[in-house]
PDB file of C-alpha atoms and ligand atoms in Angstrom:
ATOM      1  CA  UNK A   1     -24.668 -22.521   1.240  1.00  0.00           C
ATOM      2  CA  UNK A   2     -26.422 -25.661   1.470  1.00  0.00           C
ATOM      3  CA  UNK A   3     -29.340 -26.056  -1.676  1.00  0.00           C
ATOM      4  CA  UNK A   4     -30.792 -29.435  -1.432  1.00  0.00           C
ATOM      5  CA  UNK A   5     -30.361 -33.325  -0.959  1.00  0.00           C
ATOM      6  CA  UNK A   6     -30.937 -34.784  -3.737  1.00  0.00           C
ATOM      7  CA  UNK A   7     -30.673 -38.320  -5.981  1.00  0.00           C
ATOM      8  CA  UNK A   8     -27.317 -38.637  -7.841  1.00  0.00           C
ATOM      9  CA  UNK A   9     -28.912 -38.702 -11.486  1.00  0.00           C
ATOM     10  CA  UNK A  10     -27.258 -41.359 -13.849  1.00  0.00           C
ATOM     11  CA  UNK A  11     -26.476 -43.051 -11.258  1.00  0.00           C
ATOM     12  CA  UNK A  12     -27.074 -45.969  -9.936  1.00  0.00           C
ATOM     13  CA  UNK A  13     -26.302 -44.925  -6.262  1.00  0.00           C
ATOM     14  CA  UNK A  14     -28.080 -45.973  -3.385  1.00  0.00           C
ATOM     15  CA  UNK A  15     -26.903 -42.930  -1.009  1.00  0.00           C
ATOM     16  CA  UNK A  16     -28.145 -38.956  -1.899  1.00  0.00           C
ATOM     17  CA  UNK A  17     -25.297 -37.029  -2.272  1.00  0.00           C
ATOM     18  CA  UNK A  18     -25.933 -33.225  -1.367  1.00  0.00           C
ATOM     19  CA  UNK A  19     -25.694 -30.038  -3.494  1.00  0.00           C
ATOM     20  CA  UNK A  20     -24.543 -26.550  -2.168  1.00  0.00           C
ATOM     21  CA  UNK A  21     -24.028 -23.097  -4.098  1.00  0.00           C
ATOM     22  CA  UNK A  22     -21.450 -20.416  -3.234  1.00  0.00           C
ATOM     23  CA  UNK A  23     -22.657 -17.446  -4.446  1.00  0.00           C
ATOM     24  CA  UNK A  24     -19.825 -15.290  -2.506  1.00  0.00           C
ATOM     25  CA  UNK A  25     -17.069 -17.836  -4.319  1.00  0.00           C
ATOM     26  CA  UNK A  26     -18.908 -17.203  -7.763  1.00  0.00           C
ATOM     27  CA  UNK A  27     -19.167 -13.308  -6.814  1.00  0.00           C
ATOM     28  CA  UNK A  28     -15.114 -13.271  -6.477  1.00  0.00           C
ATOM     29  CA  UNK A  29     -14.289 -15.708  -9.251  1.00  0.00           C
ATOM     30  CA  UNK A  30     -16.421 -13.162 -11.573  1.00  0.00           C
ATOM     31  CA  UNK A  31     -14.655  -9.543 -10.213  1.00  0.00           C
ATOM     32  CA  UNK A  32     -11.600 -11.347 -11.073  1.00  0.00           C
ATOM     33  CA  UNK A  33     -12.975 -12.329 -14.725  1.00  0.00           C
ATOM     34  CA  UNK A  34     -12.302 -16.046 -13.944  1.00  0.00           C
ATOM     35  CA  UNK A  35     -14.649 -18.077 -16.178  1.00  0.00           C
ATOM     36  CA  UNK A  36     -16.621 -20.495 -14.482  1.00  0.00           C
ATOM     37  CA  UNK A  37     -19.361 -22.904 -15.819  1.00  0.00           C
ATOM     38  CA  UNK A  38     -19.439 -24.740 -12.384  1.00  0.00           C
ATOM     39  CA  UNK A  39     -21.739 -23.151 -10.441  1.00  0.00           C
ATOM     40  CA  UNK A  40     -22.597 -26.117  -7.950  1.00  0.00           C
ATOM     41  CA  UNK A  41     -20.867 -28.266  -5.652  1.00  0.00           C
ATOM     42  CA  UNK A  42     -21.346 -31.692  -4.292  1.00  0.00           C
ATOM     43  CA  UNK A  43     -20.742 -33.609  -1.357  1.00  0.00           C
ATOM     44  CA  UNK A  44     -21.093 -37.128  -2.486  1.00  0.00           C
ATOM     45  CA  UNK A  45     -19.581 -40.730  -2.383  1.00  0.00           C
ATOM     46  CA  UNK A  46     -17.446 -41.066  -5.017  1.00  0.00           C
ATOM     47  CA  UNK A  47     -18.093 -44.665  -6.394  1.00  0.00           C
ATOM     48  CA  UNK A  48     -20.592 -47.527  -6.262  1.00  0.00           C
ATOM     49  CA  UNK A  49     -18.098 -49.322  -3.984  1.00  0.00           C
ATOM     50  CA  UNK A  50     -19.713 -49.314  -0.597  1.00  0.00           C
ATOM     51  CA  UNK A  51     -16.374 -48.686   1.217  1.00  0.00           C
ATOM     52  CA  UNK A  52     -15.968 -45.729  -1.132  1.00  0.00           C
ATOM     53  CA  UNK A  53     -14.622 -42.310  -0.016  1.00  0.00           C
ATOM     54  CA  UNK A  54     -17.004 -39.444   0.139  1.00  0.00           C
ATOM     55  CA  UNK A  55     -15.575 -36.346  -1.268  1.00  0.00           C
ATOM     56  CA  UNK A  56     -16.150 -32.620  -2.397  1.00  0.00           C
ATOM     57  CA  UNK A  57     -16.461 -32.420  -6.446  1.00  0.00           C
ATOM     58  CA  UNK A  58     -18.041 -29.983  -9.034  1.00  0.00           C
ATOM     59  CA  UNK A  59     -18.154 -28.661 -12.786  1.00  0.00           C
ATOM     60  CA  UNK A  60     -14.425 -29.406 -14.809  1.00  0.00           C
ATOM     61  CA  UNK A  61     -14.702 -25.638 -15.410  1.00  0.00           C
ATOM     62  CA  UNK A  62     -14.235 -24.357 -12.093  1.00  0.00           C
ATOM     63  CA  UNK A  63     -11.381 -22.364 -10.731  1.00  0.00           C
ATOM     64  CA  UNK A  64     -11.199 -24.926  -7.736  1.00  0.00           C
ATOM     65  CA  UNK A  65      -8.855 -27.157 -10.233  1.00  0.00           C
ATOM     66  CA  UNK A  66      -6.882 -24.996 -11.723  1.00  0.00           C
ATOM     67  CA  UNK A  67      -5.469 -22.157  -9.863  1.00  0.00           C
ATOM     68  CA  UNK A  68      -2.819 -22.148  -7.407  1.00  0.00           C
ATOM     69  CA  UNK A  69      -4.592 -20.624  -4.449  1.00  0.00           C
ATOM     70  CA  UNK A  70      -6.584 -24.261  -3.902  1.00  0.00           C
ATOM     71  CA  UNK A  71      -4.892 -27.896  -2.831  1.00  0.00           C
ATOM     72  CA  UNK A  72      -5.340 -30.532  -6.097  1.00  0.00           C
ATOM     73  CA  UNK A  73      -7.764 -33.193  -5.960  1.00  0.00           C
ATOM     74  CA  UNK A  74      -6.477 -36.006  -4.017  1.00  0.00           C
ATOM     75  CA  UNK A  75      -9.462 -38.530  -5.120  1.00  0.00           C
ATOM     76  CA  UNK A  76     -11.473 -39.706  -7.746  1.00  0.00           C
ATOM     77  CA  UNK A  77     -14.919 -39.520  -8.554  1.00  0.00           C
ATOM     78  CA  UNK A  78     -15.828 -42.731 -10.965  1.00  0.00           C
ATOM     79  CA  UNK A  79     -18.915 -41.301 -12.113  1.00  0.00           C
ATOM     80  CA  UNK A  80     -17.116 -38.412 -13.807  1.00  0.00           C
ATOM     81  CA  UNK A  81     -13.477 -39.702 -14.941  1.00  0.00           C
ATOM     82  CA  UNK A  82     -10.814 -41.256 -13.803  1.00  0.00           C
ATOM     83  CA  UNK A  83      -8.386 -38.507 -13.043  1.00  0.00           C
ATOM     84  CA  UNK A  84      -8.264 -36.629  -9.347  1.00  0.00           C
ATOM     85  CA  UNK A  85     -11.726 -34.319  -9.563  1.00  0.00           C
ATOM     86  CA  UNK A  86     -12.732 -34.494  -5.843  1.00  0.00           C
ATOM     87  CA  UNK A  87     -11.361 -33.612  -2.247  1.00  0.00           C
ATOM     88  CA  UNK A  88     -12.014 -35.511   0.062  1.00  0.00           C
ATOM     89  CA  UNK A  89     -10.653 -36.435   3.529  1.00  0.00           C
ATOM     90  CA  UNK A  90      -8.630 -39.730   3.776  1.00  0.00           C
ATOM     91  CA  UNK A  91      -5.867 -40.868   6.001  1.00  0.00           C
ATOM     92  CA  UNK A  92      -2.783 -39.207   6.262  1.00  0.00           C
ATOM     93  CA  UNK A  93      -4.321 -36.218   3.858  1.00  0.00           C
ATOM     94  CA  UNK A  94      -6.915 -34.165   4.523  1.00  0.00           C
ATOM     95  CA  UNK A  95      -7.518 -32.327   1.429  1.00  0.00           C
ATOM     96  CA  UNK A  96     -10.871 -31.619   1.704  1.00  0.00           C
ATOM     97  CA  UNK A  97     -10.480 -29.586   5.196  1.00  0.00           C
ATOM     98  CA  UNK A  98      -7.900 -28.117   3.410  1.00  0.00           C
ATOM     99  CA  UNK A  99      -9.571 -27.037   0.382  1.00  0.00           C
ATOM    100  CA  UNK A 100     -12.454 -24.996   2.429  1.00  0.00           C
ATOM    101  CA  UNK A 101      -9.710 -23.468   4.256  1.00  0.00           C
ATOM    102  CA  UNK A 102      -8.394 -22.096   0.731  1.00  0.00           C
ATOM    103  CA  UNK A 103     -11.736 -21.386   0.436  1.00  0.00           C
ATOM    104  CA  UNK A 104     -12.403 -18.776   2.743  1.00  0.00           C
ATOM    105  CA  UNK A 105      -8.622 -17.516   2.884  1.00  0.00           C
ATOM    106  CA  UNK A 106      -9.250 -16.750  -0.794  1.00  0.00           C
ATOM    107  CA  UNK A 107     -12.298 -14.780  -0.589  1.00  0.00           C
ATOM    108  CA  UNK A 108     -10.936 -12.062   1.783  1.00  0.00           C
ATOM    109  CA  UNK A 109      -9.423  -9.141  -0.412  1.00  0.00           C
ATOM    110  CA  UNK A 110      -5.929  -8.470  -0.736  1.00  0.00           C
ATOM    111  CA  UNK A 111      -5.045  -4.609  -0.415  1.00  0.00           C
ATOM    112  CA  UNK A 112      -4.016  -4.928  -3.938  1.00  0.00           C
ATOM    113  CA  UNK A 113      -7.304  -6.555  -4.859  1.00  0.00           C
ATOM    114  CA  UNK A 114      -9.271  -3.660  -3.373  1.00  0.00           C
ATOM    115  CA  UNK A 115      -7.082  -1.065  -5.172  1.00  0.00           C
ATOM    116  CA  UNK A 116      -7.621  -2.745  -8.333  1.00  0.00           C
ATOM    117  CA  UNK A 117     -11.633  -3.125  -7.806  1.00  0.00           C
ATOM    118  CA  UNK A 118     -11.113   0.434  -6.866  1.00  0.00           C
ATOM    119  CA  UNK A 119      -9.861   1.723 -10.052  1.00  0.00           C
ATOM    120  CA  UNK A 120     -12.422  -0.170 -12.416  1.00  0.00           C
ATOM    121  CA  UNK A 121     -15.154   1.556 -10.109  1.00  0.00           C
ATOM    122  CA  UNK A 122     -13.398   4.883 -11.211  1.00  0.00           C
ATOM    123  CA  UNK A 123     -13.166   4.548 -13.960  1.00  0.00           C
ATOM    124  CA  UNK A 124     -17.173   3.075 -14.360  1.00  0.00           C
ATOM    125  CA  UNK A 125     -17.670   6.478 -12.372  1.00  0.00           C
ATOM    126  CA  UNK A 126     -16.099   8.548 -14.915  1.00  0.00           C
ATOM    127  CA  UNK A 127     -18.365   7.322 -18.006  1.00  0.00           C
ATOM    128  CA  UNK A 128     -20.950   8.282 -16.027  1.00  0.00           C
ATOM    129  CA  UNK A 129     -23.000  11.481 -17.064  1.00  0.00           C
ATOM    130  CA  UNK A 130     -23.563  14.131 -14.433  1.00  0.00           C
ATOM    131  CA  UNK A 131     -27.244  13.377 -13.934  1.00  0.00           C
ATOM    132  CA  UNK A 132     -26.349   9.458 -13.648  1.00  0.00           C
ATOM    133  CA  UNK A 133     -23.745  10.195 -11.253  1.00  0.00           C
ATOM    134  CA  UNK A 134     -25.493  12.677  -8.719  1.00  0.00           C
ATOM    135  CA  UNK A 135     -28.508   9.968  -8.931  1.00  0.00           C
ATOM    136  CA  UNK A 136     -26.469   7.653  -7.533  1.00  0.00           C
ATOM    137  CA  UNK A 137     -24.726  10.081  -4.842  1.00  0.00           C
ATOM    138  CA  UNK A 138     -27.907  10.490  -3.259  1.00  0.00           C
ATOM    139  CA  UNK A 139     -28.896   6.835  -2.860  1.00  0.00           C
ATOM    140  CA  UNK A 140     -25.698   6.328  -1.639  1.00  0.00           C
ATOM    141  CA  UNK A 141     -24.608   5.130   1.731  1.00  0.00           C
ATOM    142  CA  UNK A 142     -22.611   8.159   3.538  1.00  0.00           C
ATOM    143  CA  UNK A 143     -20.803   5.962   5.829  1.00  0.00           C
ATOM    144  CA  UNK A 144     -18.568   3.680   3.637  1.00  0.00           C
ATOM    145  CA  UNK A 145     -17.926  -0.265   3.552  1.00  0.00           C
ATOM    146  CA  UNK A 146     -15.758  -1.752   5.563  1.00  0.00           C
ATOM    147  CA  UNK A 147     -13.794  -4.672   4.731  1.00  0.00           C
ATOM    148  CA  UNK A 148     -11.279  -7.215   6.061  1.00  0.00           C
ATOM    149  CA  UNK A 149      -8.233  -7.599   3.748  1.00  0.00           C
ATOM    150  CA  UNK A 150      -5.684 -10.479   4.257  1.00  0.00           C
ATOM    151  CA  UNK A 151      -2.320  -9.014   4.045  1.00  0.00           C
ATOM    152  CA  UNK A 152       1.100 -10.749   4.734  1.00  0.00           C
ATOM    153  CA  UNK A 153       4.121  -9.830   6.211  1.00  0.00           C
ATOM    154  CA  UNK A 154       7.671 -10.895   7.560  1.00  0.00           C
ATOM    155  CA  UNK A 155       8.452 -12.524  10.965  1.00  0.00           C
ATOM    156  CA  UNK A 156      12.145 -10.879  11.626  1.00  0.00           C
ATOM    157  CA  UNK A 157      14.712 -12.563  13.576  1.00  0.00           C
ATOM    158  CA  UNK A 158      15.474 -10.623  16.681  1.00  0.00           C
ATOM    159  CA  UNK A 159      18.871 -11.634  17.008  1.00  0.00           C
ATOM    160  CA  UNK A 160      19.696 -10.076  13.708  1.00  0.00           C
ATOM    161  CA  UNK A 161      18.107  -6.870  14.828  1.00  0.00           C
ATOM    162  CA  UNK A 162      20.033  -6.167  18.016  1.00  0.00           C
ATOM    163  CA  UNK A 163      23.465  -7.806  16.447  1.00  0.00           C
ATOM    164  CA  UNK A 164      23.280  -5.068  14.084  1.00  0.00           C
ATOM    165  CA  UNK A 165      22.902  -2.358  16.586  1.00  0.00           C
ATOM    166  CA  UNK A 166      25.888  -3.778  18.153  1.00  0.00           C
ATOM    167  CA  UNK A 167      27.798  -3.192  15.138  1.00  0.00           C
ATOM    168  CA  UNK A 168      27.032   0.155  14.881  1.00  0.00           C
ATOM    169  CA  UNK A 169      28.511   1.022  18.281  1.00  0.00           C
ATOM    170  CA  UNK A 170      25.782   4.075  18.408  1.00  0.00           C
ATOM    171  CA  UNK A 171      26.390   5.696  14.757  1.00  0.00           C
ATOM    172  CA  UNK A 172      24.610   5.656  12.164  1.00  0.00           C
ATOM    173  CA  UNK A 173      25.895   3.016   9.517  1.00  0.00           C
ATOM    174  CA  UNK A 174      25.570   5.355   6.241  1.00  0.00           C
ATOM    175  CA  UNK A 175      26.492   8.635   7.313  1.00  0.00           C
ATOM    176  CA  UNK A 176      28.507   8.164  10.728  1.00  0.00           C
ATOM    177  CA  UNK A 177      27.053  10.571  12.780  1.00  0.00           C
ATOM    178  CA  UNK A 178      25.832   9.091  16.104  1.00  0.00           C
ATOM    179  CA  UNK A 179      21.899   8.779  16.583  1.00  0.00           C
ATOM    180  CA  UNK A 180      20.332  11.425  17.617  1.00  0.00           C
ATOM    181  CA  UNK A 181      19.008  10.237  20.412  1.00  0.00           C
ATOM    182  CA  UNK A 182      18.614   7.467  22.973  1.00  0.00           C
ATOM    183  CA  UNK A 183      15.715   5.208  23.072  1.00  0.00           C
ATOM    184  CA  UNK A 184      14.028   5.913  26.590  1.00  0.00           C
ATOM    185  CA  UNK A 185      13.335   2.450  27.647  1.00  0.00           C
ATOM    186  CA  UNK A 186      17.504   1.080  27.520  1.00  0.00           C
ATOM    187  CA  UNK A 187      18.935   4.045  26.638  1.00  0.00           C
ATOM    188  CA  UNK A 188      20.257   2.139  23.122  1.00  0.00           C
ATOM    189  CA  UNK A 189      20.803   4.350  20.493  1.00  0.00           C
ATOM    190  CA  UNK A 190      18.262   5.285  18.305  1.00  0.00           C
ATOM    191  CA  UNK A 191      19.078   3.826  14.909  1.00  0.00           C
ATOM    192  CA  UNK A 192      16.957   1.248  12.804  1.00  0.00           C
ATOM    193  CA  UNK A 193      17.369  -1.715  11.609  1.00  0.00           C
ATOM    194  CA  UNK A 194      16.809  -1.353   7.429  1.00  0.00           C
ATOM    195  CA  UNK A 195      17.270  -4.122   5.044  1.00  0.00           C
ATOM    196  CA  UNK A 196      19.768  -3.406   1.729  1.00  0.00           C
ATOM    197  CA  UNK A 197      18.122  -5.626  -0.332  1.00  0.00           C
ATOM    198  CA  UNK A 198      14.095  -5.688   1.174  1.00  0.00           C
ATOM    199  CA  UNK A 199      12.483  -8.943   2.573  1.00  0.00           C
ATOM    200  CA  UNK A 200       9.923  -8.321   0.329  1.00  0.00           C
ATOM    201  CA  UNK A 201      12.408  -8.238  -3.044  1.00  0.00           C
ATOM    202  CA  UNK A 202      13.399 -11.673  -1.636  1.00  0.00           C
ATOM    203  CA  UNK A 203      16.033 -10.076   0.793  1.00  0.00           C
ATOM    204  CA  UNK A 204      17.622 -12.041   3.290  1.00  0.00           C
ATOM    205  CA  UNK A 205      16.861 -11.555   7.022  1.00  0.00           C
ATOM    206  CA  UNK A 206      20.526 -11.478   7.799  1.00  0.00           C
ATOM    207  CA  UNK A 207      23.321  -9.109   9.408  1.00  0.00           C
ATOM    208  CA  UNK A 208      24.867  -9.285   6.239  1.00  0.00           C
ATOM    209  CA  UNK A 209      21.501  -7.678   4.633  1.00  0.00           C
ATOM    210  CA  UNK A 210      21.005  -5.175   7.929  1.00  0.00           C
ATOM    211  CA  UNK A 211      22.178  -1.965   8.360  1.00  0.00           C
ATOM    212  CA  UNK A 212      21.603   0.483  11.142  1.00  0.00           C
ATOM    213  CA  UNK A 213      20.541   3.551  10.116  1.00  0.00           C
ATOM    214  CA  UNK A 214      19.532   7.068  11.841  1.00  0.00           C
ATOM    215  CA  UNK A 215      16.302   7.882  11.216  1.00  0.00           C
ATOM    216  CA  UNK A 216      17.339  10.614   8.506  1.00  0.00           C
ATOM    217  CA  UNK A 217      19.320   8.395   6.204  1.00  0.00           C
ATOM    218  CA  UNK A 218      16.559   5.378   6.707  1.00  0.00           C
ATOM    219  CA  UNK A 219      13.875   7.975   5.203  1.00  0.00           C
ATOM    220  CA  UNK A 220      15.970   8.616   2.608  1.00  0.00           C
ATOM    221  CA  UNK A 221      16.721   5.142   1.589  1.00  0.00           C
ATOM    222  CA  UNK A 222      12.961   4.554   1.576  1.00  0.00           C
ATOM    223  CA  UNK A 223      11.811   7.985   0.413  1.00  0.00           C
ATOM    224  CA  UNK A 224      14.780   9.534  -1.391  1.00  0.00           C
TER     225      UNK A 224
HETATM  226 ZN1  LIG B   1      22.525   8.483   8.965  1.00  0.00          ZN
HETATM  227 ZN1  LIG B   2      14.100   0.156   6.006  1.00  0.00          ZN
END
């Protein structure tokens, strides 16, 4: 959010350099107890040189430089060190484009952050007295928030998939018995594809990893 244009104080610089806030990025920073003094950020050339870069730089405190989520400074504003402490877009590296993409992929929620923001708002709830908590039911909304959550996921290999189901010949890999039905659109059988070890433990997409299961014994691998 852009604030103002302003003079670069103690500095001798002929160009303004401009300020923005980020009150959402400050917001998330806080729910996740991140401690941050820098509260403002500045586009802004980065020296007195005139062929100097112009870069993205703010408060030594901020999250921006020291979690993993964000790209590290690629350049160096003089009037504040002389270690990388500013993005900015240059030849061959375009950090700065990429930090405001971290940006915005960090603020969505994670289902895991929203489960976690969920449970400190129970247990807020709970501490609650009766009175407190029925004031607030009735100024509440009825319809609830929605929100957009970032979630990731794995892009199988196809070719491991059906080379499996080849395998199988029609029967179940675990307990033999053929599937118990045929899938309408080829008439394949109806097993599934499971992974021993899971793609999310840091299993291997591979027919050595795949087994083809009915759907009975695939339940119970997951379930059981
Ligand atoms: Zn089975
Ligand atoms: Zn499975």
């Amino acid at each position: 959010m852009f604030e103002k244009e302003q003079q670069p104080h103690l500095q001798n610089l002929r160009s303004t350099e401009l300020k923005f806030i980020h009150p959402q990025l400050e917001n998330k920073f806080n729910e996740l107890g991140l401690k941050s003094r820098a509260k403002k950020y500045y586009i802004k050339q980065l020296s007195d040189d005139s062929e100097s870069d112009i870069g993205l730089t703010t408060g030594k405190t901020s999250p921006l430089f020291n979690i993993e989520a964000f790209p590290t400074p690629n350049a160096i504003d003089y009037f504040d060190g002389d270690t990388p402490n500013a993005w900015s877009n240059k030849e061959g590296d375009n950090a700065l484009d990429r930090l405001l993409n971290a940006i915005s992929e960090y603020l969505l929620y994670t289902l895991n952050d929203v489960e976690k923001l969920f449970q400190s708002a129970l247990s807020e709830a709970s501490a609650l007295s009766q009175k407190e908590r029925r004031r607030r039911l009735k100024a509440a909304r009825s319809k609830p928030e929605k929100i957009l959550v970032k979630s990731y996921t794995y892009k199988r290999n196809p070719d491991v998939v059906i080379e499996v189901l080849e395998r199988a010949k029609g029967n179940c890999e675990l307990c033999q018995k053929p599937a118990p039905f045929k899938r309408k659109r080829d008439l394949t059988s109806y097993l599934e594809v499971h992974h021993i070890k899971q793609l999310a433990q840091g299993g291997d997409d591979t027919v050595e990893n795949a087994i083809a299961l009915c759907p009975n014994c695939h339940r119970e691998q997951h379930f059981g």
